[in-house]
Coordinates of C-alpha atoms in Angstrom, one line a residue:
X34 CA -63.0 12.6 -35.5
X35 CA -60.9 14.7 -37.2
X36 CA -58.0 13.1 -39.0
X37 CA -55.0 15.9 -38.3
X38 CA -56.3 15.7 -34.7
X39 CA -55.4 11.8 -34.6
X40 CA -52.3 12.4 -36.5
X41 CA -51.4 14.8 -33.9
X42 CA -51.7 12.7 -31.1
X43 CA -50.3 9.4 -32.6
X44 CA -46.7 12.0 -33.5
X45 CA -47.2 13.0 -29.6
X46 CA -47.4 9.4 -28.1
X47 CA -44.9 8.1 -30.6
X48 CA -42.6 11.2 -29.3
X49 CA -43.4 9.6 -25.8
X50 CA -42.7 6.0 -26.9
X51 CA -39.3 7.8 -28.2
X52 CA -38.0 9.2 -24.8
X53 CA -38.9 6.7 -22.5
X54 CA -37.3 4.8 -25.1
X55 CA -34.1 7.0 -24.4
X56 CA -34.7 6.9 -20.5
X57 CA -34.8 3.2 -20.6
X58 CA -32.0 2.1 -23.0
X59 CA -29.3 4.2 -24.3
X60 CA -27.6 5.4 -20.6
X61 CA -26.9 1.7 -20.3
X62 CA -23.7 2.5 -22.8
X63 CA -21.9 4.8 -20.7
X64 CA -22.7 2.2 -17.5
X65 CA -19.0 0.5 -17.5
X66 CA -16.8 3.5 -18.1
X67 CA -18.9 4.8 -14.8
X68 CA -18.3 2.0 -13.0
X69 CA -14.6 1.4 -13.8
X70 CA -13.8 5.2 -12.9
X71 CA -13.2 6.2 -16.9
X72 CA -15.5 9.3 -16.9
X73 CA -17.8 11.1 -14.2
X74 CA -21.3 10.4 -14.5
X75 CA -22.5 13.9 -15.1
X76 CA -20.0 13.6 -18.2
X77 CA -21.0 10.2 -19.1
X78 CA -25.1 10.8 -19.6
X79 CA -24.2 14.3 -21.2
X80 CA -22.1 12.5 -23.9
X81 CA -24.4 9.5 -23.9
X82 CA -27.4 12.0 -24.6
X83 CA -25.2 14.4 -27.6
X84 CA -24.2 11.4 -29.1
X85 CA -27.6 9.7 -29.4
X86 CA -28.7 12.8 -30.7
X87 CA -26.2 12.8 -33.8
X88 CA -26.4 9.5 -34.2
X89 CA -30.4 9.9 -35.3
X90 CA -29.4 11.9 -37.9
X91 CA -26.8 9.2 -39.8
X92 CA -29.1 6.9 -41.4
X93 CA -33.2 6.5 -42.0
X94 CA -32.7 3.1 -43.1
X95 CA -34.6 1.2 -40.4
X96 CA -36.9 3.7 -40.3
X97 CA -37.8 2.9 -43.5
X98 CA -38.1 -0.4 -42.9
X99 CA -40.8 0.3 -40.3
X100 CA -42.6 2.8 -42.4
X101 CA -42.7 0.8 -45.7
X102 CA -41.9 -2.7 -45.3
X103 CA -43.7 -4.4 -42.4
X104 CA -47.5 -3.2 -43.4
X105 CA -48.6 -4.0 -46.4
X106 CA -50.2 -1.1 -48.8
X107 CA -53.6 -0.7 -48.5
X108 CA -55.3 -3.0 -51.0
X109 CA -58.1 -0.6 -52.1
X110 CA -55.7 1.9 -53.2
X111 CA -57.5 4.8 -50.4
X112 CA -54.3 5.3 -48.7
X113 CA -50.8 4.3 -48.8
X114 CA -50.9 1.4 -46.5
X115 CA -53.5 -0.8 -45.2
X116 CA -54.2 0.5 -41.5
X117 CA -55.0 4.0 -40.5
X118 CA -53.5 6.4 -37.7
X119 CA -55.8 5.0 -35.3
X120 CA -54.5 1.6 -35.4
X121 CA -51.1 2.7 -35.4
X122 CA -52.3 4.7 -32.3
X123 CA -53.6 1.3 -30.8
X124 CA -50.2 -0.4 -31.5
X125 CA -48.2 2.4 -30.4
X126 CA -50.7 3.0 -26.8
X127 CA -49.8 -1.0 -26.7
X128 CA -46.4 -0.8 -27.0
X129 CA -46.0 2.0 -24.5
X130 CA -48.0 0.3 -21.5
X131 CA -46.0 -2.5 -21.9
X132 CA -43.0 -1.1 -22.0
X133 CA -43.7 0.8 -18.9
X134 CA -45.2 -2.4 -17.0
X135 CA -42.5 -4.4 -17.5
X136 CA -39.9 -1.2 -16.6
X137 CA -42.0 -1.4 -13.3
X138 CA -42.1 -5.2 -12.8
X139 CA -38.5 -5.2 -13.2
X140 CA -38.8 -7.9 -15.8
X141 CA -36.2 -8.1 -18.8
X142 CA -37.8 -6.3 -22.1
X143 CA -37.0 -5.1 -25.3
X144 CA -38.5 -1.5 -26.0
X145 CA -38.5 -2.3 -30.1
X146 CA -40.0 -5.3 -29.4
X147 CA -42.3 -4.1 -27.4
X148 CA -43.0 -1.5 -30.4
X149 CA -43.0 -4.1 -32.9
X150 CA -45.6 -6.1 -31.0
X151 CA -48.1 -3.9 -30.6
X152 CA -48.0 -2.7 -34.5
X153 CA -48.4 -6.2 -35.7
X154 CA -51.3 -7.2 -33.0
X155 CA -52.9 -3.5 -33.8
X156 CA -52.5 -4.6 -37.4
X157 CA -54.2 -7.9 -37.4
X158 CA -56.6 -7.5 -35.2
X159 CA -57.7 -4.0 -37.0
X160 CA -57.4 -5.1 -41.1
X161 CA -56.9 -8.7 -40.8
X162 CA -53.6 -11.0 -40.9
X163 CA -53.0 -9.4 -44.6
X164 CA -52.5 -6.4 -43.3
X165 CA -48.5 -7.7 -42.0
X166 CA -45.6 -8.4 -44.7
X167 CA -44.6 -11.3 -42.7
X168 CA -41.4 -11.7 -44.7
X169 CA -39.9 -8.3 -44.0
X170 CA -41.1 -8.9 -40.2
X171 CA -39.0 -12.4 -40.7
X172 CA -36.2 -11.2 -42.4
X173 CA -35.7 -7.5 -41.0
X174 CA -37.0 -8.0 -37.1
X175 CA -37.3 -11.9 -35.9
X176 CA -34.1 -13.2 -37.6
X177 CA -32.3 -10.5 -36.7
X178 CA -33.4 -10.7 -32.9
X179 CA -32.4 -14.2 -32.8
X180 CA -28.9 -13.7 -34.6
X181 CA -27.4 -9.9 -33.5
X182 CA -27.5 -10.9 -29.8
X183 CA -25.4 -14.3 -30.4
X184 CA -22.5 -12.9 -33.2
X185 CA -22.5 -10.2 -30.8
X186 CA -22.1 -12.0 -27.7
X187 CA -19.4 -14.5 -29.6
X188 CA -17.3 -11.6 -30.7
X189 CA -17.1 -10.2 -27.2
X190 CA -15.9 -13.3 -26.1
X191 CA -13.5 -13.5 -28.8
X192 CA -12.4 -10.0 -28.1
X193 CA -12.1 -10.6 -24.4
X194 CA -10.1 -13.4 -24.4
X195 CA -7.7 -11.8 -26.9
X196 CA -7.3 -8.8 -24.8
X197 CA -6.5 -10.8 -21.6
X198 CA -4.0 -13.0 -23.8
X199 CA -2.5 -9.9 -25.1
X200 CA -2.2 -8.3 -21.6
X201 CA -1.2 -11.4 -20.4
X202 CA 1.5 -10.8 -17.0
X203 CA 4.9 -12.5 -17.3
X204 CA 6.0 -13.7 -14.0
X205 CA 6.3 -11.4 -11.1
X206 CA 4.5 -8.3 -12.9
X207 CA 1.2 -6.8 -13.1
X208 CA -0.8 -6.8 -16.5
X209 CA -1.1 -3.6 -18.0
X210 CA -4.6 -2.9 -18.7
X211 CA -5.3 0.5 -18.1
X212 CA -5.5 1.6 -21.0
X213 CA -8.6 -0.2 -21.3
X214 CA -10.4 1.9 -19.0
X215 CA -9.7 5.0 -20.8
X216 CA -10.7 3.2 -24.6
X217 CA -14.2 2.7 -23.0
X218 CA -14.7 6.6 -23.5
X219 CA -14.3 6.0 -27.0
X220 CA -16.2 2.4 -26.9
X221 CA -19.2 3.8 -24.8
X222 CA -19.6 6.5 -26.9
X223 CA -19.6 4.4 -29.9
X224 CA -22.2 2.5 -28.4
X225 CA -24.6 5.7 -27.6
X226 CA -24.1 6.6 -31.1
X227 CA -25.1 3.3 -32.6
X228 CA -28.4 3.2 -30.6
X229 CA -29.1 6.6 -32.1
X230 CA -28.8 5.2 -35.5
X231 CA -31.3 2.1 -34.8
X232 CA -33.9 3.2 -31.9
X233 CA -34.4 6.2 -32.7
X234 CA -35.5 5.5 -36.3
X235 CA -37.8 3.1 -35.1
X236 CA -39.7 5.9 -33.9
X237 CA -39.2 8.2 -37.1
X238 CA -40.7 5.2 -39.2
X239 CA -44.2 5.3 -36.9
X240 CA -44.8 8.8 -37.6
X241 CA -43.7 8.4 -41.3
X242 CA -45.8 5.5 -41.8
X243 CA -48.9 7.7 -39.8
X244 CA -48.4 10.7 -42.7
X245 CA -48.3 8.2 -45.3
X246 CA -51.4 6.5 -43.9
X247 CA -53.7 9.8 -43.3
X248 CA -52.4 10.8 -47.0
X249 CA -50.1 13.5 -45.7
X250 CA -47.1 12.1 -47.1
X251 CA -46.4 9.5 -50.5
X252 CA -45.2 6.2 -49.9
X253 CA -42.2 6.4 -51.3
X254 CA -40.7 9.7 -50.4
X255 CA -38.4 9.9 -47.5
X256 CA -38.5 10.6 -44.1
X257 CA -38.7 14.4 -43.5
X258 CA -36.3 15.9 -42.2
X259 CA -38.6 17.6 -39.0
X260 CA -39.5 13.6 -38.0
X261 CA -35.7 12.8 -38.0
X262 CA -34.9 16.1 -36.0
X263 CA -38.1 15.2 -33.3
X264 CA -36.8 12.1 -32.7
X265 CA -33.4 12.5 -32.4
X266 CA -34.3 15.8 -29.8
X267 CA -36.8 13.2 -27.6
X268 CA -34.7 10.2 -27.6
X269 CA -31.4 12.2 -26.3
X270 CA -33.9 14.1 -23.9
X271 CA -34.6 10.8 -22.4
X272 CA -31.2 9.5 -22.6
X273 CA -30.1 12.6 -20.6
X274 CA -33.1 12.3 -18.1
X275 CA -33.2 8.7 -17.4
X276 CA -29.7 8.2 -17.4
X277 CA -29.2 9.4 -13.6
X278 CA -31.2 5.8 -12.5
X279 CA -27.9 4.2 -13.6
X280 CA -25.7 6.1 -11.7
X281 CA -27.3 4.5 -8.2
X282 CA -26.4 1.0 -9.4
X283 CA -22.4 1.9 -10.1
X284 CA -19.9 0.3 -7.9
X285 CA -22.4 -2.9 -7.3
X286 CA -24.9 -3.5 -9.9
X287 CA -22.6 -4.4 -13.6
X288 CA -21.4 -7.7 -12.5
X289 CA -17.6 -6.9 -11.7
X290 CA -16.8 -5.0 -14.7
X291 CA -13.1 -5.4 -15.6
X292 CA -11.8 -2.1 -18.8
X293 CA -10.5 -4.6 -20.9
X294 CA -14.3 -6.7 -20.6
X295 CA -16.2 -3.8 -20.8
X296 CA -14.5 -2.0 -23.8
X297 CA -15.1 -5.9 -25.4
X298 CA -18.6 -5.7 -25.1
X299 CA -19.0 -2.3 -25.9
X300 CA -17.0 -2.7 -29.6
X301 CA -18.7 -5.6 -30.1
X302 CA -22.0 -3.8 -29.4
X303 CA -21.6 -1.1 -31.4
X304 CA -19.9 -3.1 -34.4
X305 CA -23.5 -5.2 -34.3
X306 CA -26.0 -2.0 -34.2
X307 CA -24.2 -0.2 -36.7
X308 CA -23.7 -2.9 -39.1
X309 CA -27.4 -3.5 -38.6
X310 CA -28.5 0.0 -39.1
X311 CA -26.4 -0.2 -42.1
X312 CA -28.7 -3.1 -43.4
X313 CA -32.0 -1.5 -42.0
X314 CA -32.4 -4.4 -39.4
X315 CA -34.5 -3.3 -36.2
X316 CA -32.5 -4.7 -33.5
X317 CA -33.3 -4.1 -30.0
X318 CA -30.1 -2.7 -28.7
X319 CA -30.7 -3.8 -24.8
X320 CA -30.4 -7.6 -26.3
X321 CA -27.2 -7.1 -28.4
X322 CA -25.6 -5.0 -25.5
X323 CA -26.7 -7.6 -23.1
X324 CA -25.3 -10.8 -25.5
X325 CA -22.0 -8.8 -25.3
X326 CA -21.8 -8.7 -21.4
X327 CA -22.6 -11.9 -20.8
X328 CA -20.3 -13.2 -24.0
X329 CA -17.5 -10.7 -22.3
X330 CA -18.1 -12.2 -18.8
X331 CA -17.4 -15.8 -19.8
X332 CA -14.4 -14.4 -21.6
X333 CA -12.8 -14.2 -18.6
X334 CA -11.4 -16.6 -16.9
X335 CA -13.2 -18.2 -13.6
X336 CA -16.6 -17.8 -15.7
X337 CA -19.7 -19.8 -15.1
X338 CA -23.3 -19.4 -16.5
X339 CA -26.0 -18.9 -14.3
X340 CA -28.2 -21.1 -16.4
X341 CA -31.7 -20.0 -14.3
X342 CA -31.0 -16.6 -15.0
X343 CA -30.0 -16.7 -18.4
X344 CA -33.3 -18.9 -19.0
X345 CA -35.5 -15.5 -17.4
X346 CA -33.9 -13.7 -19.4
X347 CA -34.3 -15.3 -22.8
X348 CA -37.8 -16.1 -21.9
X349 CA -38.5 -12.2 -21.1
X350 CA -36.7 -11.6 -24.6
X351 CA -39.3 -13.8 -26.3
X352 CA -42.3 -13.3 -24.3
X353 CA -42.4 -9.6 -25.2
X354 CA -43.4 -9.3 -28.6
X355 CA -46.2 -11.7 -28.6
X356 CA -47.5 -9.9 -25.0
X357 CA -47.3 -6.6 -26.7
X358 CA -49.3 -7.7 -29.7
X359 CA -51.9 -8.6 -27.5
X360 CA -52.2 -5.6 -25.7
X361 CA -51.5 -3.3 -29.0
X362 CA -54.5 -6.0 -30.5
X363 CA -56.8 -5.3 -27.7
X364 CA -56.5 -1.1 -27.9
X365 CA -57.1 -1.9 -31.3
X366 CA -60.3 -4.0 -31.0
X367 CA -61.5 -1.2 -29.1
X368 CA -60.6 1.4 -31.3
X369 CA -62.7 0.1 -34.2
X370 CA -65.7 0.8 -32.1
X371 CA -64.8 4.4 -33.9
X372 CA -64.6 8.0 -32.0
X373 CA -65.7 6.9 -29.0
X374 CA -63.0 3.6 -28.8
X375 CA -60.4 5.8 -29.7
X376 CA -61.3 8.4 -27.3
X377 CA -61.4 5.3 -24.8
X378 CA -58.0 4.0 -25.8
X379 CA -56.5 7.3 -25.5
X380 CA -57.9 7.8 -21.6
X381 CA -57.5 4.2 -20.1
X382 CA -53.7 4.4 -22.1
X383 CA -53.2 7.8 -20.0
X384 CA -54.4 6.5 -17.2
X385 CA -52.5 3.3 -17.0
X386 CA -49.4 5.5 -17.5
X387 CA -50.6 7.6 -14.6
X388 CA -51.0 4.7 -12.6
X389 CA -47.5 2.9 -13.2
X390 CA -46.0 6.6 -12.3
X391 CA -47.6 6.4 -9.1
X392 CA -47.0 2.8 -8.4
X393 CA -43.0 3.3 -8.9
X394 CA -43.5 6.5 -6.9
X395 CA -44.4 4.5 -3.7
X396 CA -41.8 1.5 -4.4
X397 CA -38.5 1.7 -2.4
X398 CA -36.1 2.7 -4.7
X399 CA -32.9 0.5 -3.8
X400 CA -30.6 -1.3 -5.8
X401 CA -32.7 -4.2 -6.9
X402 CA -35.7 -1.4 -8.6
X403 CA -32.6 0.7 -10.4
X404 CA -31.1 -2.2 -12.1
X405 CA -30.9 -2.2 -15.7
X406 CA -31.6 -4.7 -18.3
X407 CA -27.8 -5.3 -19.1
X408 CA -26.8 -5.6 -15.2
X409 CA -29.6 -8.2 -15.1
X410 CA -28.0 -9.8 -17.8
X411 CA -24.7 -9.5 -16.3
X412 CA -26.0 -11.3 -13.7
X413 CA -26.5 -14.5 -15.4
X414 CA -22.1 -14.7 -15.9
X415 CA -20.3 -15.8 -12.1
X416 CA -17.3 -14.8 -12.6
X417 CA -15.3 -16.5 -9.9
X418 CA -11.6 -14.8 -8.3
X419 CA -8.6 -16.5 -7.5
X420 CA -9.4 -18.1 -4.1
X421 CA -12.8 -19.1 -5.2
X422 CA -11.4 -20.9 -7.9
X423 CA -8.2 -22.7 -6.1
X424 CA -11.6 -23.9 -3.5
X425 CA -13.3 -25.3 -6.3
X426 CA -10.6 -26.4 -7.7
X427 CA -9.7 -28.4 -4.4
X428 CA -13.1 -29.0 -4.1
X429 CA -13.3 -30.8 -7.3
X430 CA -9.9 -32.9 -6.7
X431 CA -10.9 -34.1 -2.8
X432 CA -14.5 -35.3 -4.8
X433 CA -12.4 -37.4 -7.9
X434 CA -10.4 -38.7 -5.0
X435 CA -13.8 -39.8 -3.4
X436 CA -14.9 -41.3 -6.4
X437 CA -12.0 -43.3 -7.1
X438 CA -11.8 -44.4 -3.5
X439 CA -15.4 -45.5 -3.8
X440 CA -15.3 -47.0 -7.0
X441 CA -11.6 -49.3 -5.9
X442 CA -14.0 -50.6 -2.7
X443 CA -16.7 -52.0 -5.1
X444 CA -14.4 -53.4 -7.3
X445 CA -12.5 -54.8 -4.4
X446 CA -16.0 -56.1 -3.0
X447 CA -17.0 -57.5 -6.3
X448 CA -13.5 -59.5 -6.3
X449 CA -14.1 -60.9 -2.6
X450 CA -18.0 -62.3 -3.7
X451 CA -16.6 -63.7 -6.6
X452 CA -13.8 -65.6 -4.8
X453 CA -16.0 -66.7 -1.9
X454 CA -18.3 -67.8 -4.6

């Protein structure tokens, strides 16, 4: 098959990967100024989208992290690393279905994971377990996963509670917080910026690292400045496009949302995925935006963890990257039967895309199918109001009582049986 054909379609599907990419992730930054009345949601997935779109253009550091440090260079010296663009076309077709699947399953994901996954499984199933740098996959993806989301979500507790205690009311006045709500235009927007600088490098470091493998491009040069421009166009497509899902779940879907929370989270968010993009660390942005909500959400006060949901949601976190190498492993298993395996990769990827299309065509579209990944993760905070906690509060009082009452009758009993004795 001919090469610049391949190399063609893997730029085209990794274009794809880029704006659902956009459609799934970045409009969840301008969610909270929505849904505490900061900005219009025309306004907000507009500035979301430009944003996203600048932010592609500050930094190629991750994407050089994808495109020259997690495969290895090819050991025979043919090309620059050791898989070709038909692999990378397995991982990618892997990544993609997956990410989609679990979009229409509803289940927690992580699009870079998702991307990450299917590269690696491509990888080892189609040149062998040599083929991965396993330390730059440790040091720049795994550690980071584990990490970002948990400084994140601690500083957005930090950064909650010290707004509250700032904004603290003396007696008989309100609390003066909104200016909160109008600080989460500039938050938000930091936030949409910041995923431009991570995500949408992921994607400029698969087509780099296709042009390096089909000899288009040397190893070491950097990433063109037409990849960088694609990528930044197709991710802030999506972000525009997709963005309009979110609008459905304002007013009821972001966990009670209070300015001075939200503009927590989103700081704290941003400060993570810049710092990271700054380093060349391939976060997924869902997870560090999510550890911000929820570490926002107990910053408040009345705050209890929904430990089952939390649990779902960590184990979708982890579950996604080995799933995805699976299914990237198995487009790649039948990819080395040559021409034909790519040409049947290529149709059953379509068609599984067409099918999911369909299939969230004919679901009911209510609250529950528009939620995003960061409401979900919202979710897994209770944040409880005044009377709720003055109930438990007496709840927990009338129950000491109880035990104390209960507790001075068996003492009282074991007295009695020791005097009759």
């Amino acid at each position: 098959m001919d090469l610049t054909l391949i190399v063609v379609l893997v730029i085209a599907l990794a274009l794809f990967f880029d704006f659902t990419n956009g459609f799934h992730d970045t409009a969840n930054a301008m969610a909270t100024p929505i849904a505490t009345g900061a900005i219009s949601p025309k306004k907000a997935v507009a500035l979301a989208a430009i944003l996203n779109l600048v932010g592609a253009f500050l930094s190629t550091e991750v994407a050089k992290t994808i495109s020259g440090g997690i495969i290895n260079e090819d050991p025979t010296g043919s090309s620059g690393v050791a898989i070709g663009p038909a692999l990378i076309f397995a991982g990618l077709m892997g990544a993609v279905i997956w990410n989609l699947l679990t979009w229409l399953l509803g289940l927690p994901s992580s699009s870079s994971h998702a991307l990450f996954g299917g590269l690696v499984g491509a990888a080892i199933v189609g040149a062998g377990f040599n083929a991965v740098n396993y330390g730059v996959l440790l040091s720049k993806v795994l550690i980071p996963a584990l990490c970002a989301p948990v400084i994140a979500g601690v500083s957005a507790y930090l950064c909650t509670k010290l707004a509250y205690a700032i904004t603290k009311r003396s007696a008989g006045s309100s609390p003066k917080r909104g200016g909160f709500r109008y600080g989460q235009i500039f938050s938000s927007s930091l936030v949409a910026l910041s995923h431009g600088t991570n995500d949408a490098q992921k994607t400029m470091g698969i087509i780099t690292l296709t042009l390096v493998a089909s000899g288009l491009q040397d190893a070491n040069s950097p990433v063109h400045l037409w990849v960088v421009a694609a990528c930044a166009f197709a991710i802030a497509l999506g972000t525009y496009t997709g963005g309009w899902r979110i609008i459905e779940t304002m007013g009821s879907g972001l966990t009670d949302v209070k300015p001075a929370q939200g503009f927590a989270a989103e700081m704290s968010t941003a400060s993570a995925i810049l710092t990271s993009s700054h380093l060349g660390f391939a976060l997924s942005t869902t997870q560090v935006a999510s550890g911000s909500v929820i570490g926002s959400g107990l910053g408040r006060k009345g705050a209890e963890v929904r430990w089952g949901t939390a649990g779902r949601i960590a184990l979708g976190w982890l579950f996604t990257l080995p799933a995805a190498a699976v299914v990237g492993g198995l487009a790649a298993w039948i990819t080395k039967a040559g021409t034909v395996g790519f040409y049947i990769v290529a149709v059953l990827g379509v068609a599984a895309m067409l099918t999911i299309w369909v299939v969230s065509r004919k679901q009911p579209h209510d609250h529950e199918s528009a939620m995003s990944d960061i409401d979900n993760s919202g979710a897994a905070v209770n944040i409880l109001n005044k009377k709720e906690r003055r109930a438990k509060a007496k709840a927990e009082a009338k129950a000491k009582q109880e035990a104390l009452r209960a507790k001075a009758e068996r003492d009282e009993a074991e007295e009695e049986k020791v005097e009759n004795a």
